[in-house]
Amino acid sequence: MTIHTKIFKNPIKIVETSSIAGKLESNGPLSKYFDIKLEDNLYGEKSWESAEIKIINNNFKNILKKAKLKSKDIDYLIAGDLLNQNIASSFAVKDFNIPYFGIYGACSTFGEGLIIASMIISGGFARKILVGTSSHFCSAEKQFRFPLEFGSQRTPTSTWTVTGHGCAILSNKCEKKVPEIKSITTGKIIDMGINDANNMGAAMAPAALDTIITHLRDLNLSTDYYDLIITGDLGHVGQEILIKLALEKKIEFKNLNDCGILIFNRNKQDVQAGGSGCACSAVTFCSYLYKKIITSRFKKILLVPTGALMNTISIQQNQTIPAIAHAISVEFN
Amino acid sequence: MTIHTKIFKNPIKIVETSSIAGKLESNGPLSKYFDIKLEDNLYGEKSWESAEIKIINNNFKNILKKAKLKSKDIDYLIAGDLLNQNIASSFAVKDFNIPYFGIYGACSTFGEGLIIASMIISGGFARKILVGTSSHFCSAEKQFRFPLEFGSQRTPTSTWTVTGHGCAILSNKCEKKVPEIKSITTGKIIDMGINDANNMGAAMAPAALDTIITHLRDLNLSTDYYDLIITGDLGHVGQEILIKLALEKKIEFKNLNDCGILIFNRNKQDVQAGGSGCACSAVTFCSYLYKKIITSRFKKILLVPTGALMNTISIQQNQTIPAIAHAISVEFN
């Protein structure tokens, strides 16, 4: 049996996080945990793309300020977003002068970044790595679905792309006691034949389950080892499917949640099945979750960012949606 | 001064490579080095995207066959391409059941993959990693420029997206003597204000120079340490700019070449300034260069894949083109 989970002998320190969130998110239940809140999602720019670039740029500046670091203190910058060719990230970071890796794992990208950064640091190739991912409802909606002006009606299974950016600085050392990455499980691509781009939760739930099962099996743990197992953006529809699929394999979750469910108030905010996007798990982790770990509300969490790896052409060509999920175990002892 | 170059105490073994090339490339000067040559770039499929997916899938199968390995022997698969949201790679690898990282660095992606894979292996997190990148002239042209049926006239500075896929298996061990990655230099994003999407060579040349200078400075080497310094896809126009910019900094190349120049015969093939695309450096390295290293034609090469990080929206919005280049030192002793 192949072991896909890697355990760090010296856990990787998450020394700082920063989050920026859009207007709708800032009116939601996690509002008080965000570092920067937008009052207007255009953020003083002329296009949604430029707004997303500014969001990323400002959040990277903010985390450096919070951590009292300069660009030159960061060995690598790992970033990604949902825009074609990752332009939001690469445009946003060009002033920072930091060796750069662009990554793409759809809404799982934040998890992919944490995993790659952890292995690079653990291998001794970096002291500090900055990882961040963004999404913007308007730039994503325009690119993946319909022009905003069209005002298309949304299906109940659809999710709402989170506007924002979450980033974290990882290091091998920290003077303070901070949350640590103990182990990582990199996901495999899972495609169960879903081809409805408005039901990404259904496409991603089997991938989330596959990675969670792999993680627990590799480490010989049961679900209740963690105070919280939190998926990225399955939303209400995807979470129901995850719970059902897990029960078929005799796995019961007592402590399951989802960033896409947490970030909005479904009863008061018209977001259909919940939040999604590269920013969904990144913003939720870098605000609410990080703070709740530090205050010991959660001592052990398993973060499982999920991604649906389609594009508009693949949907038009009637292809199914491959999905992926990564697991990152974060503990605070 | 920050050192951006990492040296491997135990160099990373490039245990096997495999290449697939399109029809035009297979009629070019490197033809005899390719593993698989297409007679028709649609490759029996109904769309260019499906053809690209099949190219990747078949080349990954071919390298496993050449290396006498199975999917389960590979710890991580790192892949990327030029299509929006990296769909060619993620669709192509979904049957392999290998933990997956999607990466995006435009035409520098193969270099980014080699660098990330080398650090993961050196850190002890993997025994074998498969890295591969693809591009397809038709899927790229359709996505980035004009419909193929439109038959647009190409400018003299434009480059021709290489159709194909190159992949390599990296490992910490190999029974045979094989080319080894000795050191790596990760590039920073450089934007010198070029905004002509038909002159990517000009946008990328300053990034290539920045990374080459960083590499040589970090290791205290001069250009003639290497038998060959080979950029990814600057083409004839970009290479001229690179040579001129280098001379301004009193750097002279005696042994410079470019994969985009090597892969086509400019006098006989109508490819304007040369080849480009994620497949350009990947196919050239995994065919011609790898074989020439093994036969000791080149004992020390510096591979410098280059990437232009724009998309169609950024060009339409009059943004300049950020570029990046990574350097990988490959030696055979």
Short mmCIF file of N, CA and C in Angstrom, two decimals, chain A residues 93-152:
data_model
loop_
_atom_site.label_atom_id
_atom_site.label_comp_id
_atom_site.label_asym_id
_atom_site.label_seq_id
_atom_site.Cartn_x
_atom_site.Cartn_y
_atom_site.Cartn_z
N VAL A 93 2.01 40.26 -7.98
CA VAL A 93 3.24 40.05 -7.21
C VAL A 93 4.48 40.58 -7.92
N LYS A 94 4.29 41.22 -9.10
CA LYS A 94 5.49 41.56 -9.86
C LYS A 94 6.38 42.61 -9.20
N ASP A 95 5.85 43.39 -8.27
CA ASP A 95 6.69 44.38 -7.58
C ASP A 95 7.49 43.77 -6.42
N PHE A 96 7.16 42.56 -6.02
CA PHE A 96 7.73 42.04 -4.78
C PHE A 96 9.14 41.48 -4.94
N ASN A 97 9.48 41.11 -6.17
CA ASN A 97 10.85 40.66 -6.44
C ASN A 97 11.22 39.40 -5.64
N ILE A 98 10.26 38.50 -5.53
CA ILE A 98 10.47 37.24 -4.80
C ILE A 98 10.38 36.09 -5.80
N PRO A 99 11.28 35.11 -5.73
CA PRO A 99 11.16 33.94 -6.61
C PRO A 99 9.75 33.35 -6.51
N TYR A 100 9.17 33.06 -7.66
CA TYR A 100 7.72 32.86 -7.74
C TYR A 100 7.34 31.53 -8.39
N PHE A 101 6.39 30.84 -7.76
CA PHE A 101 5.77 29.66 -8.37
C PHE A 101 4.28 29.92 -8.52
N GLY A 102 3.78 29.88 -9.75
CA GLY A 102 2.34 29.93 -9.99
C GLY A 102 1.79 28.51 -9.93
N ILE A 103 0.68 28.34 -9.24
CA ILE A 103 0.10 27.00 -9.14
C ILE A 103 -1.38 27.07 -9.50
N TYR A 104 -1.93 25.94 -9.93
CA TYR A 104 -3.36 25.91 -10.22
C TYR A 104 -4.00 24.60 -9.76
N GLY A 105 -4.95 24.70 -8.87
CA GLY A 105 -5.70 23.53 -8.45
C GLY A 105 -7.15 23.93 -8.23
N ALA A 106 -7.63 24.88 -9.06
CA ALA A 106 -8.97 25.44 -8.89
C ALA A 106 -9.13 25.89 -7.43
N CYS A 107 -10.26 25.58 -6.80
CA CYS A 107 -10.51 26.09 -5.45
C CYS A 107 -9.68 25.36 -4.40
N SER A 108 -8.91 24.35 -4.80
CA SER A 108 -8.03 23.65 -3.84
C SER A 108 -6.65 24.28 -3.80
N THR A 109 -6.44 25.36 -4.56
CA THR A 109 -5.09 25.89 -4.76
C THR A 109 -4.40 26.28 -3.46
N PHE A 110 -5.15 26.84 -2.52
CA PHE A 110 -4.53 27.23 -1.24
C PHE A 110 -3.91 26.00 -0.55
N GLY A 111 -4.61 24.89 -0.61
CA GLY A 111 -4.09 23.65 -0.02
C GLY A 111 -2.84 23.18 -0.75
N GLU A 112 -2.88 23.24 -2.07
CA GLU A 112 -1.71 22.85 -2.87
C GLU A 112 -0.50 23.70 -2.49
N GLY A 113 -0.74 25.00 -2.32
CA GLY A 113 0.35 25.91 -1.96
C GLY A 113 0.94 25.59 -0.59
N LEU A 114 0.06 25.33 0.39
CA LEU A 114 0.54 24.99 1.74
C LEU A 114 1.39 23.72 1.71
N ILE A 115 0.96 22.76 0.90
CA ILE A 115 1.67 21.47 0.83
C ILE A 115 3.05 21.65 0.18
N ILE A 116 3.09 22.33 -0.97
CA ILE A 116 4.38 22.51 -1.65
C ILE A 116 5.31 23.33 -0.76
N ALA A 117 4.80 24.40 -0.17
CA ALA A 117 5.62 25.25 0.70
C ALA A 117 6.18 24.45 1.88
N SER A 118 5.34 23.63 2.49
CA SER A 118 5.77 22.84 3.65
C SER A 118 6.91 21.91 3.29
N MET A 119 6.80 21.26 2.14
CA MET A 119 7.86 20.32 1.74
C MET A 119 9.15 21.06 1.41
N ILE A 120 9.05 22.23 0.77
CA ILE A 120 10.25 23.00 0.44
C ILE A 120 10.96 23.46 1.73
N ILE A 121 10.17 23.93 2.69
CA ILE A 121 10.75 24.38 3.96
C ILE A 121 11.36 23.20 4.72
N SER A 122 10.59 22.13 4.81
CA SER A 122 11.07 20.96 5.56
C SER A 122 12.35 20.41 4.94
N GLY A 123 12.48 20.50 3.62
CA GLY A 123 13.68 20.03 2.92
C GLY A 123 14.88 20.95 3.11
N GLY A 124 14.66 22.10 3.76
CA GLY A 124 15.77 23.00 4.02
C GLY A 124 16.06 23.98 2.90
N PHE A 125 15.13 24.13 1.96
CA PHE A 125 15.36 25.02 0.83
C PHE A 125 14.82 26.43 1.04
N ALA A 126 14.12 26.65 2.14
CA ALA A 126 13.59 27.99 2.40
C ALA A 126 13.36 28.16 3.89
N ARG A 127 13.53 29.40 4.35
CA ARG A 127 13.21 29.70 5.74
C ARG A 127 11.77 30.20 5.83
N LYS A 128 11.38 31.02 4.84
CA LYS A 128 10.03 31.58 4.87
C LYS A 128 9.41 31.54 3.47
N ILE A 129 8.20 31.05 3.40
CA ILE A 129 7.47 31.05 2.12
C ILE A 129 6.11 31.70 2.34
N LEU A 130 5.74 32.53 1.39
CA LEU A 130 4.45 33.21 1.42
C LEU A 130 3.52 32.50 0.43
N VAL A 131 2.38 32.06 0.93
CA VAL A 131 1.40 31.35 0.09
C VAL A 131 0.09 32.12 0.11
N GLY A 132 -0.48 32.40 -1.06
CA GLY A 132 -1.75 33.10 -1.08
C GLY A 132 -2.58 32.78 -2.31
N THR A 133 -3.89 32.76 -2.12
CA THR A 133 -4.77 32.55 -3.27
C THR A 133 -5.98 33.48 -3.19
N SER A 134 -6.47 33.83 -4.37
CA SER A 134 -7.57 34.79 -4.44
C SER A 134 -8.67 34.29 -5.37
N SER A 135 -9.84 34.89 -5.21
CA SER A 135 -10.86 34.83 -6.25
C SER A 135 -11.72 36.07 -6.11
N HIS A 136 -12.49 36.35 -7.15
CA HIS A 136 -13.34 37.53 -7.16
C HIS A 136 -14.64 37.12 -7.85
N PHE A 137 -15.76 37.33 -7.18
CA PHE A 137 -17.04 36.90 -7.74
C PHE A 137 -17.24 37.42 -9.16
N CYS A 138 -16.94 38.69 -9.37
CA CYS A 138 -17.26 39.32 -10.66
C CYS A 138 -16.32 38.86 -11.78
N SER A 139 -15.01 38.78 -11.49
CA SER A 139 -14.09 38.34 -12.55
C SER A 139 -14.33 36.86 -12.88
N ALA A 140 -14.70 36.08 -11.86
CA ALA A 140 -14.94 34.65 -12.09
C ALA A 140 -16.25 34.42 -12.83
N GLU A 141 -17.30 35.13 -12.39
CA GLU A 141 -18.62 34.94 -12.99
C GLU A 141 -18.57 35.29 -14.49
N LYS A 142 -17.93 36.41 -14.78
CA LYS A 142 -17.75 36.89 -16.16
C LYS A 142 -16.98 35.88 -17.00
N GLN A 143 -15.97 35.28 -16.40
CA GLN A 143 -15.11 34.37 -17.15
C GLN A 143 -15.73 32.98 -17.31
N PHE A 144 -16.34 32.46 -16.23
CA PHE A 144 -16.80 31.07 -16.26
C PHE A 144 -18.26 30.92 -16.67
N ARG A 145 -19.09 31.97 -16.42
CA ARG A 145 -20.52 31.76 -16.60
C ARG A 145 -21.12 32.79 -17.54
N PHE A 146 -21.67 33.85 -17.02
CA PHE A 146 -22.36 34.82 -17.86
C PHE A 146 -21.85 36.23 -17.58
N PRO A 147 -22.04 37.16 -18.54
CA PRO A 147 -21.74 38.57 -18.21
C PRO A 147 -22.62 38.97 -17.03
N LEU A 148 -22.05 39.77 -16.13
CA LEU A 148 -22.80 40.17 -14.93
C LEU A 148 -24.07 40.92 -15.29
N GLU A 149 -23.97 41.74 -16.36
CA GLU A 149 -25.10 42.56 -16.77
C GLU A 149 -26.29 41.71 -17.21
N PHE A 150 -26.02 40.48 -17.60
CA PHE A 150 -27.05 39.58 -18.08
C PHE A 150 -28.00 39.19 -16.94
N GLY A 151 -27.50 39.22 -15.72
CA GLY A 151 -28.35 38.93 -14.56
C GLY A 151 -28.96 37.54 -14.58
N SER A 152 -28.15 36.53 -14.91
CA SER A 152 -28.69 35.17 -15.06
C SER A 152 -29.21 34.64 -13.72
#
